[in-house]
Amino acid sequence: DVKVTQSSRYLVKRTGEKVFLECVQDMDHENMFWYRQDPGLGLRLIYFSYDVKMKEKGDIPEGYSVSREKKERFSLILESASTNQTSMYLCASSYLKLDSPLHFGNGTRLTVT
Amino acid sequence: QKEVEQNSGPLSVPEGAIASLNCTYSDRGSQSFFWYRQYSGKSPELIMFIYSNGDKEDGRFTAQLNKASQYVSLLIRDSQPSDSATYLCAVDMYSGGGADGLTFGKGTHLIIQP
């Protein structure tokens, strides 16, 4: 079974803090993704990566950055957390081929106060 | 603007009946289509995918795709209370292969009434 592991299930941070969300997958997937999920807005893509050191902006990249130094690990960074970044963050991974589904981690519920 | 539209529901279906979930998408070039199920407080889990016109069956689930109408649906036969969840339609709107991520609808909340 594919395992996508997110480092924290719940996280509480203060406004202005730098926040790191970590994600590790064990299936040698080329693609990795960060989504956020908010009530009424659904899942929205923040950033994705199809290879080590490669990154591409998704639909809502503002206020976020990412890092992929190793194939299995994809980090989401909030440079200066703000209250509007309070959300559920979901990491996902997939193979680089047609019909390859996304496999999601368990999510990190981030609260910024 | 790429869009995936779903009726948010709730859709209430009696136990044992067929639940029909629908999804439309805006990009005619989309190639792959996925249905995910999400229980409250959990992450989405894949039910099935389809990329050819027609029907695809997997157990109690059938996905239907009509590219000309830009429409994809999910049928759940013999609905069970454990099927109560939010169902997310996801579309690969770019080059195929999901390399650029999937675009998700906001989901349909399904309730199976015992």
Coordinates of N, CA and C in Angstrom, one line a residue:
Chain A
D1 N 0.8 -1.2 0.0 CA 0.0 0.0 0.0 C 0.9 1.3 0.0
V2 N 0.4 2.2 -0.8 CA 1.1 3.5 -0.8 C 1.0 4.2 0.6
K3 N 2.1 4.8 1.1 CA 2.0 5.5 2.3 C 2.5 6.9 2.1
V4 N 1.6 7.9 2.4 CA 2.0 9.3 2.3 C 1.9 9.8 3.8
T5 N 3.0 10.2 4.3 CA 3.0 10.6 5.8 C 3.3 12.1 5.9
Q6 N 2.3 12.7 6.6 CA 2.5 14.1 7.0 C 2.9 14.2 8.4
S7 N 3.9 15.1 8.7 CA 4.6 15.0 10.0 C 3.7 15.4 11.2
S8 N 2.7 16.2 11.0 CA 1.9 16.6 12.1 C 0.4 16.5 11.7
R9 N -0.4 16.1 12.7 CA -1.8 16.0 12.4 C -2.5 17.3 12.8
Y10 N -2.0 17.9 13.8 CA -2.6 19.2 14.3 C -1.4 20.1 14.6
L11 N -1.5 21.4 14.2 CA -0.5 22.4 14.4 C -1.1 23.7 14.8
V12 N -0.6 24.4 15.8 CA -1.1 25.7 16.2 C 0.1 26.7 16.1
K13 N 0.0 27.7 15.3 CA 1.1 28.7 15.2 C 0.6 30.1 15.4
R14 N 1.5 31.0 15.7 CA 1.2 32.4 15.8 C 1.4 33.1 14.5
T15 N 0.7 34.2 14.3 CA 0.8 35.1 13.2 C 2.3 35.6 13.1
G16 N 2.8 35.5 11.9 CA 4.2 35.9 11.6 C 5.2 34.8 11.8
E17 N 4.9 33.7 12.3 CA 5.8 32.6 12.5 C 6.1 31.9 11.1
K18 N 7.3 31.4 11.0 CA 7.6 30.6 9.8 C 7.2 29.1 10.1
V19 N 6.5 28.5 9.2 CA 5.9 27.2 9.5 C 6.3 26.2 8.4
F20 N 6.7 25.0 8.8 CA 7.2 24.0 7.9 C 6.2 22.8 8.0
L21 N 5.6 22.4 6.9 CA 4.8 21.2 6.8 C 5.6 20.2 6.0
E22 N 5.8 19.0 6.6 CA 6.6 18.0 5.9 C 5.7 16.8 5.4
C23 N 6.2 16.3 4.3 CA 5.4 15.1 3.7 C 6.5 14.2 3.1
V24 N 6.2 12.9 3.4 CA 7.1 11.8 2.9 C 6.3 10.7 2.3
Q25 N 6.7 10.3 1.1 CA 6.0 9.1 0.4 C 7.0 8.0 0.2
D26 N 6.5 6.8 0.2 CA 7.4 5.6 0.1 C 7.2 4.8 -1.1
M27 N 6.5 5.4 -2.2 CA 6.3 4.6 -3.4 C 7.1 5.1 -4.6
D28 N 8.1 5.9 -4.4 CA 9.0 6.3 -5.5 C 8.2 7.1 -6.5
H29 N 7.1 7.8 -6.1 CA 6.3 8.6 -7.0 C 7.1 9.8 -7.5
E30 N 7.0 10.1 -8.8 CA 7.6 11.3 -9.3 C 6.9 12.6 -8.8
N31 N 5.6 12.6 -8.8 CA 4.8 13.8 -8.5 C 4.5 13.9 -7.1
M32 N 4.6 15.1 -6.6 CA 4.1 15.4 -5.2 C 3.4 16.7 -5.2
F33 N 2.4 16.9 -4.4 CA 1.4 18.0 -4.4 C 1.1 18.5 -3.0
W34 N 0.8 19.8 -2.9 CA 0.3 20.3 -1.7 C -1.1 21.0 -2.0
Y35 N -2.1 20.6 -1.3 CA -3.4 21.2 -1.4 C -3.8 21.7 -0.1
R36 N -4.7 22.7 -0.1 CA -5.4 23.1 1.1 C -6.9 22.9 0.9
Q37 N -7.6 22.5 2.0 CA -9.1 22.3 1.9 C -9.8 23.1 2.9
D38 N -10.8 23.9 2.4 CA -11.5 24.8 3.2 C -13.0 24.6 3.0
P39 N -13.9 24.7 4.0 CA -15.3 24.5 3.8 C -15.8 25.5 2.7
G40 N -16.6 24.9 1.8 CA -17.2 25.8 0.8 C -16.3 26.1 -0.4
L41 N -15.0 25.8 -0.2 CA -14.0 26.1 -1.3 C -13.4 24.9 -1.9
G42 N -13.5 23.8 -1.2 CA -13.0 22.5 -1.7 C -11.5 22.4 -1.6
L43 N -10.9 21.5 -2.4 CA -9.5 21.3 -2.5 C -8.9 22.3 -3.5
R44 N -7.9 23.0 -3.1 CA -7.2 23.9 -4.0 C -5.7 23.6 -4.0
L45 N -5.1 23.6 -5.2 CA -3.7 23.2 -5.4 C -2.8 24.4 -5.1
I46 N -1.9 24.2 -4.2 CA -0.9 25.3 -3.8 C 0.3 25.2 -4.7
Y47 N 1.0 24.1 -4.6 CA 2.2 23.9 -5.4 C 2.3 22.4 -5.7
F48 N 3.1 22.1 -6.7 CA 3.4 20.7 -7.0 C 4.8 20.6 -7.6
S49 N 5.3 19.4 -7.6 CA 6.6 19.1 -8.1 C 6.6 17.8 -8.8
Y50 N 7.3 17.7 -10.0 CA 7.4 16.5 -10.7 C 8.8 15.8 -10.7
D51 N 9.7 16.5 -10.0 CA 11.0 16.0 -9.9 C 11.8 16.7 -8.8
V52 N 12.9 16.1 -8.4 CA 13.7 16.7 -7.3 C 14.1 18.1 -7.8
K53 N 14.0 19.0 -6.9 CA 14.4 20.4 -7.0 C 13.5 21.2 -8.0
M54 N 12.5 20.5 -8.6 CA 11.6 21.2 -9.5 C 10.3 21.5 -8.7
K55 N 9.7 22.7 -9.0 CA 8.5 23.1 -8.4 C 7.7 24.0 -9.4
E56 N 6.4 23.8 -9.2 CA 5.5 24.6 -10.1 C 4.4 25.2 -9.2
K57 N 3.9 26.4 -9.6 CA 2.8 27.0 -8.8 C 1.5 26.4 -9.2
G58 N 0.7 26.2 -8.2 CA -0.7 25.8 -8.5 C -1.6 27.0 -8.6
D59 N -2.8 26.8 -8.1 CA -3.8 27.9 -8.2 C -3.7 29.0 -7.2
I60 N -3.1 28.6 -6.0 CA -3.1 29.6 -4.9 C -1.7 29.6 -4.2
P61 N -0.6 30.0 -4.9 CA 0.7 29.9 -4.3 C 1.1 31.0 -3.4
E62 N 0.3 32.1 -3.4 CA 0.7 33.3 -2.7 C 0.8 33.0 -1.2
G63 N 2.0 33.4 -0.6 CA 2.2 33.2 0.8 C 2.9 31.9 1.2
Y64 N 3.1 31.1 0.1 CA 3.7 29.7 0.3 C 4.9 29.6 -0.5
S65 N 5.8 28.7 -0.1 CA 6.9 28.2 -0.9 C 7.1 26.7 -0.6
V66 N 7.9 26.0 -1.4 CA 8.0 24.6 -1.3 C 9.5 24.2 -1.5
S67 N 9.8 23.0 -1.0 CA 11.2 22.5 -1.2 C 11.1 21.0 -1.5
R68 N 11.9 20.6 -2.5 CA 12.0 19.2 -2.7 C 13.4 18.8 -3.0
E69 N 14.1 18.5 -2.0 CA 15.5 18.1 -2.1 C 15.8 16.6 -2.3
K70 N 14.8 15.8 -1.9 CA 14.8 14.4 -2.2 C 13.5 13.9 -2.8
K71 N 13.6 12.9 -3.6 CA 12.4 12.4 -4.3 C 11.2 12.1 -3.4
E72 N 11.5 11.6 -2.2 CA 10.4 11.1 -1.3 C 9.8 12.2 -0.4
R73 N 10.4 13.4 -0.4 CA 10.1 14.4 0.6 C 9.7 15.7 -0.1
F74 N 8.6 16.3 0.3 CA 8.1 17.5 -0.2 C 7.6 18.4 0.9
S75 N 8.2 19.6 1.1 CA 7.9 20.4 2.2 C 7.2 21.7 1.8
L76 N 6.2 22.1 2.6 CA 5.5 23.3 2.3 C 5.9 24.3 3.4
I77 N 6.2 25.5 3.0 CA 6.7 26.5 3.9 C 5.8 27.7 3.9
L78 N 5.4 28.1 5.0 CA 4.7 29.4 5.2 C 5.7 30.4 5.8
E79 N 6.1 31.3 4.9 CA 7.2 32.2 5.3 C 6.8 33.1 6.5
S80 N 5.6 33.6 6.6 CA 5.1 34.4 7.7 C 3.6 34.1 7.8
A81 N 3.3 33.2 8.7 CA 1.9 32.7 8.8 C 0.9 33.8 9.1
S82 N -0.2 33.7 8.4 CA -1.3 34.6 8.7 C -2.6 33.9 9.0
T83 N -3.5 34.5 9.6 CA -4.8 33.8 10.0 C -5.5 33.3 8.9
N84 N -5.4 33.9 7.7 CA -6.2 33.3 6.5 C -5.5 32.1 6.0
Q85 N -4.4 31.6 6.6 CA -3.8 30.4 6.2 C -4.2 29.2 7.1
T86 N -5.1 29.5 8.1 CA -5.7 28.5 8.9 C -6.5 27.6 8.0
S87 N -6.2 26.3 7.9 CA -6.8 25.4 7.0 C -6.4 24.0 7.2
M88 N -7.0 23.0 6.5 CA -6.5 21.6 6.4 C -5.5 21.6 5.2
Y89 N -4.3 21.1 5.4 CA -3.3 20.9 4.4 C -3.1 19.5 4.0
L90 N -3.3 19.1 2.8 CA -3.2 17.8 2.3 C -2.0 17.6 1.3
C91 N -1.2 16.7 1.6 CA -0.1 16.3 0.7 C -0.6 15.1 -0.1
A92 N -0.1 15.0 -1.3 CA -0.5 13.9 -2.2 C 0.7 13.6 -3.1
S93 N 0.7 12.3 -3.6 CA 1.8 11.9 -4.6 C 1.2 11.0 -5.6
S94 N 1.8 10.9 -6.7 CA 1.4 10.1 -7.8 C 2.5 9.8 -8.8
Y95 N 2.3 8.7 -9.6 CA 3.3 8.5 -10.7 C 3.0 9.5 -11.8
L96 N 4.0 9.6 -12.7 CA 4.0 10.5 -13.8 C 3.5 9.8 -15.0
K97 N 2.2 9.4 -15.0 CA 1.6 8.7 -16.2 C 0.1 8.9 -16.2
L98 N -0.5 8.7 -17.4 CA -1.9 8.8 -17.5 C -2.6 7.9 -16.5
D99 N -3.7 8.4 -16.0 CA -4.6 7.7 -15.0 C -4.0 7.3 -13.7
S100 N -2.8 7.9 -13.4 CA -2.2 7.7 -12.1 C -3.0 8.5 -11.1
P101 N -3.6 7.9 -10.1 CA -4.4 8.6 -9.1 C -3.5 9.3 -8.1
L102 N -4.0 10.3 -7.4 CA -3.3 10.9 -6.3 C -3.6 10.0 -5.0
H103 N -2.5 9.9 -4.2 CA -2.6 9.2 -2.9 C -2.4 10.3 -1.9
F104 N -3.3 10.4 -1.0 CA -3.2 11.5 0.0 C -2.7 11.1 1.3
G105 N -2.0 12.0 2.0 CA -1.7 11.8 3.4 C -2.9 12.1 4.3
N106 N -2.7 12.0 5.6 CA -3.8 12.1 6.5 C -4.2 13.6 6.8
G107 N -3.3 14.5 6.3 CA -3.7 15.9 6.5 C -3.1 16.5 7.7
T108 N -2.8 17.8 7.7 CA -2.4 18.6 8.8 C -3.4 19.7 9.0
R109 N -4.0 19.8 10.2 CA -4.9 20.8 10.5 C -4.1 22.0 11.1
L110 N -3.9 23.0 10.4 CA -3.1 24.2 10.9 C -4.0 25.3 11.3
T111 N -3.8 25.8 12.5 CA -4.5 26.9 13.1 C -3.5 28.0 13.3
V112 N -3.7 29.2 12.8 CA -2.8 30.3 13.0 C -3.6 31.4 13.8
T113 N -3.0 31.7 15.0 CA -3.8 32.6 15.9 C -3.1 34.0 15.9
Chain B
Q1 N -10.8 29.8 -17.2 CA -10.9 29.3 -15.8 C -11.4 27.9 -15.8
K2 N -10.5 27.0 -15.3 CA -10.9 25.6 -15.3 C -11.9 25.4 -14.1
E3 N -12.9 24.6 -14.4 CA -13.9 24.4 -13.3 C -14.4 23.0 -13.4
V4 N -14.7 22.5 -12.2 CA -15.3 21.2 -12.0 C -16.5 21.5 -11.1
E5 N -17.7 21.2 -11.6 CA -18.9 21.5 -10.9 C -19.6 20.2 -10.4
Q6 N -20.0 20.3 -9.1 CA -20.8 19.2 -8.5 C -21.9 19.9 -7.7
N7 N -23.0 19.2 -7.6 CA -24.1 19.6 -6.7 C -23.7 19.3 -5.2
S8 N -23.7 20.3 -4.4 CA -23.1 20.1 -3.0 C -24.0 19.2 -2.1
G9 N -25.3 19.1 -2.5 CA -26.2 18.3 -1.7 C -26.7 19.0 -0.5
P10 N -27.1 18.2 0.6 CA -26.9 16.8 0.7 C -27.9 16.0 -0.2
L11 N -27.4 14.9 -0.7 CA -28.2 14.0 -1.5 C -28.6 12.8 -0.6
S12 N -29.9 12.6 -0.4 CA -30.3 11.6 0.6 C -30.9 10.5 -0.2
V13 N -30.4 9.2 0.1 CA -30.9 8.1 -0.7 C -31.2 7.0 0.3
P14 N -32.3 6.2 0.1 CA -32.6 5.1 1.0 C -31.6 4.0 0.9
E15 N -31.4 3.3 2.0 CA -30.5 2.1 2.0 C -31.0 1.1 0.9
G16 N -30.1 0.6 0.1 CA -30.4 -0.4 -0.9 C -30.7 0.2 -2.2
A17 N -30.9 1.5 -2.3 CA -31.2 2.1 -3.6 C -29.9 2.5 -4.3
I18 N -30.1 3.0 -5.5 CA -29.0 3.5 -6.3 C -28.7 5.0 -6.1
A19 N -27.5 5.3 -5.7 CA -27.1 6.7 -5.5 C -26.4 7.2 -6.8
S20 N -26.8 8.3 -7.3 CA -26.3 8.9 -8.6 C -25.7 10.2 -8.3
L21 N -24.4 10.3 -8.6 CA -23.6 11.5 -8.3 C -23.1 12.1 -9.7
N22 N -23.2 13.4 -9.9 CA -22.9 13.9 -11.2 C -21.8 15.0 -11.1
C23 N -21.1 15.2 -12.2 CA -20.0 16.2 -12.2 C -19.9 16.7 -13.7
T24 N -19.7 18.0 -13.8 CA -19.4 18.5 -15.1 C -18.1 19.3 -15.1
Y25 N -17.4 19.4 -16.2 CA -16.1 20.0 -16.2 C -16.0 20.9 -17.4
S26 N -15.1 21.9 -17.3 CA -15.1 23.0 -18.3 C -14.1 22.8 -19.4
D27 N -13.0 22.1 -19.2 CA -12.0 22.0 -20.2 C -12.2 20.7 -21.0
R28 N -12.5 21.0 -22.3 CA -12.8 19.9 -23.2 C -11.6 19.0 -23.5
G29 N -10.4 19.5 -23.2 CA -9.2 18.7 -23.4 C -8.9 17.8 -22.2
S30 N -9.7 17.7 -21.2 CA -9.4 16.9 -20.0 C -9.4 15.4 -20.4
Q31 N -8.5 14.7 -19.8 CA -8.3 13.3 -20.2 C -8.6 12.2 -19.2
S32 N -8.4 12.6 -17.9 CA -8.5 11.6 -16.8 C -9.5 12.1 -15.8
F33 N -10.3 11.2 -15.3 CA -11.4 11.6 -14.4 C -11.4 10.6 -13.2
F34 N -11.5 11.2 -12.0 CA -11.4 10.4 -10.8 C -12.5 10.7 -9.8
W35 N -12.9 9.7 -9.1 CA -13.9 9.8 -8.0 C -13.2 9.5 -6.7
Y36 N -13.3 10.4 -5.7 CA -12.7 10.1 -4.4 C -13.9 10.2 -3.4
R37 N -13.7 9.5 -2.3 CA -14.7 9.5 -1.2 C -13.9 10.1 0.0
Q38 N -14.6 11.0 0.7 CA -14.0 11.6 1.9 C -14.9 11.5 3.0
Y39 N -14.6 10.8 4.1 CA -15.3 10.8 5.3 C -14.9 12.0 6.1
S40 N -15.8 12.5 7.0 CA -15.6 13.7 7.8 C -14.3 13.5 8.6
G41 N -13.5 14.5 8.5 CA -12.2 14.5 9.2 C -11.1 13.6 8.7
K42 N -11.4 13.0 7.5 CA -10.4 12.1 6.9 C -9.9 12.7 5.6
S43 N -8.9 12.1 5.0 CA -8.4 12.6 3.7 C -9.1 11.8 2.6
P44 N -9.1 12.3 1.4 CA -9.8 11.7 0.3 C -9.2 10.3 0.0
E45 N -10.0 9.4 -0.4 CA -9.5 8.1 -0.8 C -10.1 7.8 -2.2
L46 N -9.3 7.2 -3.1 CA -9.7 6.9 -4.4 C -10.7 5.8 -4.5
I47 N -11.8 6.0 -5.2 CA -12.8 5.0 -5.5 C -12.5 4.4 -6.9
M48 N -12.4 5.2 -7.9 CA -12.1 4.7 -9.2 C -11.8 5.8 -10.2
F49 N -11.2 5.5 -11.3 CA -10.9 6.5 -12.3 C -11.5 6.0 -13.7
I50 N -11.6 6.9 -14.6 CA -12.1 6.6 -15.9 C -11.4 7.5 -16.9
Y51 N -11.1 7.1 -18.1 CA -10.5 8.0 -19.1 C -11.1 7.7 -20.5
S52 N -11.9 6.7 -20.6 CA -12.5 6.4 -21.9 C -14.0 6.6 -21.8
N53 N -14.6 7.1 -22.9 CA -16.1 7.3 -22.9 C -16.8 5.9 -22.6
G54 N -17.9 6.0 -21.9 CA -18.6 4.8 -21.6 C -18.7 4.6 -20.1
D55 N -18.9 3.3 -19.8 CA -19.0 2.9 -18.4 C -17.8 2.1 -17.9
K56 N -17.5 2.2 -16.6 CA -16.5 1.4 -16.0 C -17.1 0.9 -14.7
E57 N -17.1 -0.4 -14.5 CA -17.7 -0.9 -13.2 C -16.6 -1.5 -12.3
D58 N -16.8 -1.3 -11.0 CA -15.9 -1.9 -10.0 C -16.8 -2.2 -8.8
G59 N -17.2 -3.5 -8.7 CA -18.1 -3.8 -7.6 C -19.4 -3.1 -7.6
R60 N -19.8 -2.4 -6.6 CA -21.0 -1.7 -6.5 C -21.0 -0.3 -7.2
F61 N -19.8 0.0 -7.7 CA -19.6 1.4 -8.2 C -19.5 1.3 -9.8
T62 N -20.1 2.3 -10.4 CA -20.0 2.4 -11.9 C -19.7 3.9 -12.2
A63 N -18.6 4.1 -12.9 CA -18.3 5.5 -13.4 C -18.8 5.6 -14.8
Q64 N -19.3 6.7 -15.2 CA -19.8 6.9 -16.6 C -19.2 8.2 -17.1
L65 N -18.7 8.2 -18.3 CA -18.0 9.3 -18.9 C -18.6 9.7 -20.2
N66 N -18.9 10.9 -20.4 CA -19.4 11.4 -21.7 C -18.6 12.7 -22.1
K67 N -17.6 12.5 -22.8 CA -16.7 13.6 -23.1 C -17.4 14.7 -24.0
A68 N -18.2 14.3 -24.9 CA -18.9 15.2 -25.7 C -19.8 16.2 -24.9
S69 N -20.4 15.7 -23.8 CA -21.2 16.5 -22.9 C -20.4 17.0 -21.8
Q70 N -19.1 16.6 -21.6 CA -18.3 17.1 -20.5 C -18.9 16.7 -19.2
Y71 N -19.2 15.5 -19.1 CA -20.0 15.0 -18.0 C -19.5 13.7 -17.5
V72 N -19.4 13.6 -16.2 CA -18.9 12.3 -15.6 C -19.8 12.0 -14.4
S73 N -20.2 10.8 -14.2 CA -21.1 10.4 -13.1 C -20.6 9.2 -12.3
L74 N -21.1 9.0 -11.1 CA -20.8 7.8 -10.3 C -22.1 7.3 -9.8
L75 N -22.3 6.0 -10.1 CA -23.5 5.3 -9.5 C -23.0 4.3 -8.5
I76 N -23.7 4.3 -7.4 CA -23.5 3.4 -6.3 C -24.7 2.5 -6.1
R77 N -24.6 1.3 -6.4 CA -25.7 0.3 -6.3 C -25.8 -0.2 -4.9
D78 N -27.0 -0.6 -4.5 CA -27.2 -1.3 -3.2 C -26.5 -0.4 -2.1
S79 N -26.9 0.9 -2.1 CA -26.3 1.8 -1.1 C -26.3 1.4 0.3
Q80 N -25.2 1.6 1.0 CA -25.1 1.2 2.4 C -24.9 2.4 3.3
P81 N -25.3 2.4 4.5 CA -25.0 3.5 5.4 C -23.5 3.9 5.4
S82 N -22.6 2.9 5.3 CA -21.2 3.2 5.2 C -20.8 4.0 4.0
D83 N -21.7 4.1 3.0 CA -21.4 5.0 1.8 C -21.6 6.4 2.1
S84 N -22.2 6.8 3.2 CA -22.4 8.2 3.6 C -21.1 8.9 3.7
A85 N -20.9 9.9 2.9 CA -19.6 10.6 2.8 C -19.7 11.7 1.8
T86 N -18.7 12.5 1.7 CA -18.6 13.5 0.6 C -17.8 12.9 -0.6
Y87 N -18.4 13.0 -1.8 CA -17.8 12.4 -3.0 C -17.2 13.5 -3.8
L88 N -15.9 13.4 -4.1 CA -15.2 14.4 -4.9 C -14.9 14.0 -6.3
C89 N -15.3 14.8 -7.2 CA -15.0 14.5 -8.6 C -13.7 15.3 -8.9
A90 N -12.7 14.6 -9.6 CA -11.4 15.3 -9.9 C -11.1 15.1 -11.3
V91 N -10.6 16.1 -12.0 CA -10.3 16.0 -13.4 C -8.9 16.5 -13.7
D92 N -8.2 15.7 -14.5 CA -6.9 16.1 -15.0 C -7.1 17.0 -16.2
M93 N -6.8 18.3 -15.9 CA -7.2 19.3 -17.0 C -6.0 19.7 -17.8
Y94 N -4.9 19.1 -17.6 CA -3.7 19.6 -18.3 C -3.2 18.5 -19.3
S95 N -2.0 18.1 -19.2 CA -1.4 17.3 -20.3 C -1.7 15.8 -20.2
G96 N -2.4 15.4 -19.1 CA -2.6 14.0 -18.9 C -1.5 13.5 -18.0
G97 N -1.9 12.5 -17.3 CA -0.9 11.9 -16.4 C -0.9 12.5 -15.0
G98 N -1.7 13.5 -14.8 CA -1.8 14.1 -13.5 C -0.6 14.8 -13.1
A99 N 0.3 15.1 -14.0 CA 1.6 15.7 -13.7 C 1.4 17.1 -13.1
D100 N 0.3 17.8 -13.5 CA 0.1 19.2 -13.1 C -1.0 19.2 -12.0
G101 N -1.3 18.1 -11.4 CA -2.3 18.1 -10.4 C -3.7 18.0 -10.9
L102 N -4.6 17.6 -10.1 CA -6.0 17.4 -10.4 C -6.8 18.6 -10.0
T103 N -7.8 19.0 -10.7 CA -8.8 20.0 -10.3 C -10.0 19.3 -9.7
F104 N -10.3 19.7 -8.5 CA -11.4 19.0 -7.7 C -12.7 19.8 -7.7
G105 N -13.8 19.1 -7.8 CA -15.0 19.8 -7.5 C -15.1 19.9 -6.0
K106 N -16.2 20.7 -5.5 CA -16.3 20.9 -4.1 C -16.9 19.8 -3.4
G107 N -17.4 18.8 -4.1 CA -17.9 17.6 -3.5 C -19.4 17.6 -3.3
T108 N -20.0 16.4 -3.3 CA -21.4 16.1 -3.0 C -21.5 15.3 -1.8
H109 N -22.3 15.9 -0.8 CA -22.5 15.2 0.5 C -23.6 14.2 0.3
L110 N -23.3 12.9 0.4 CA -24.3 11.8 0.3 C -24.6 11.2 1.6
I111 N -25.9 11.1 1.8 CA -26.4 10.5 3.1 C -27.3 9.3 2.7
I112 N -26.9 8.1 3.2 CA -27.7 6.9 3.0 C -28.6 6.7 4.2
Q113 N -29.9 6.7 4.0 CA -30.8 6.6 5.2 C -31.1 5.1 5.4
P114 N -30.9 4.6 6.6 CA -31.2 3.2 6.9 C -32.7 3.0 6.9

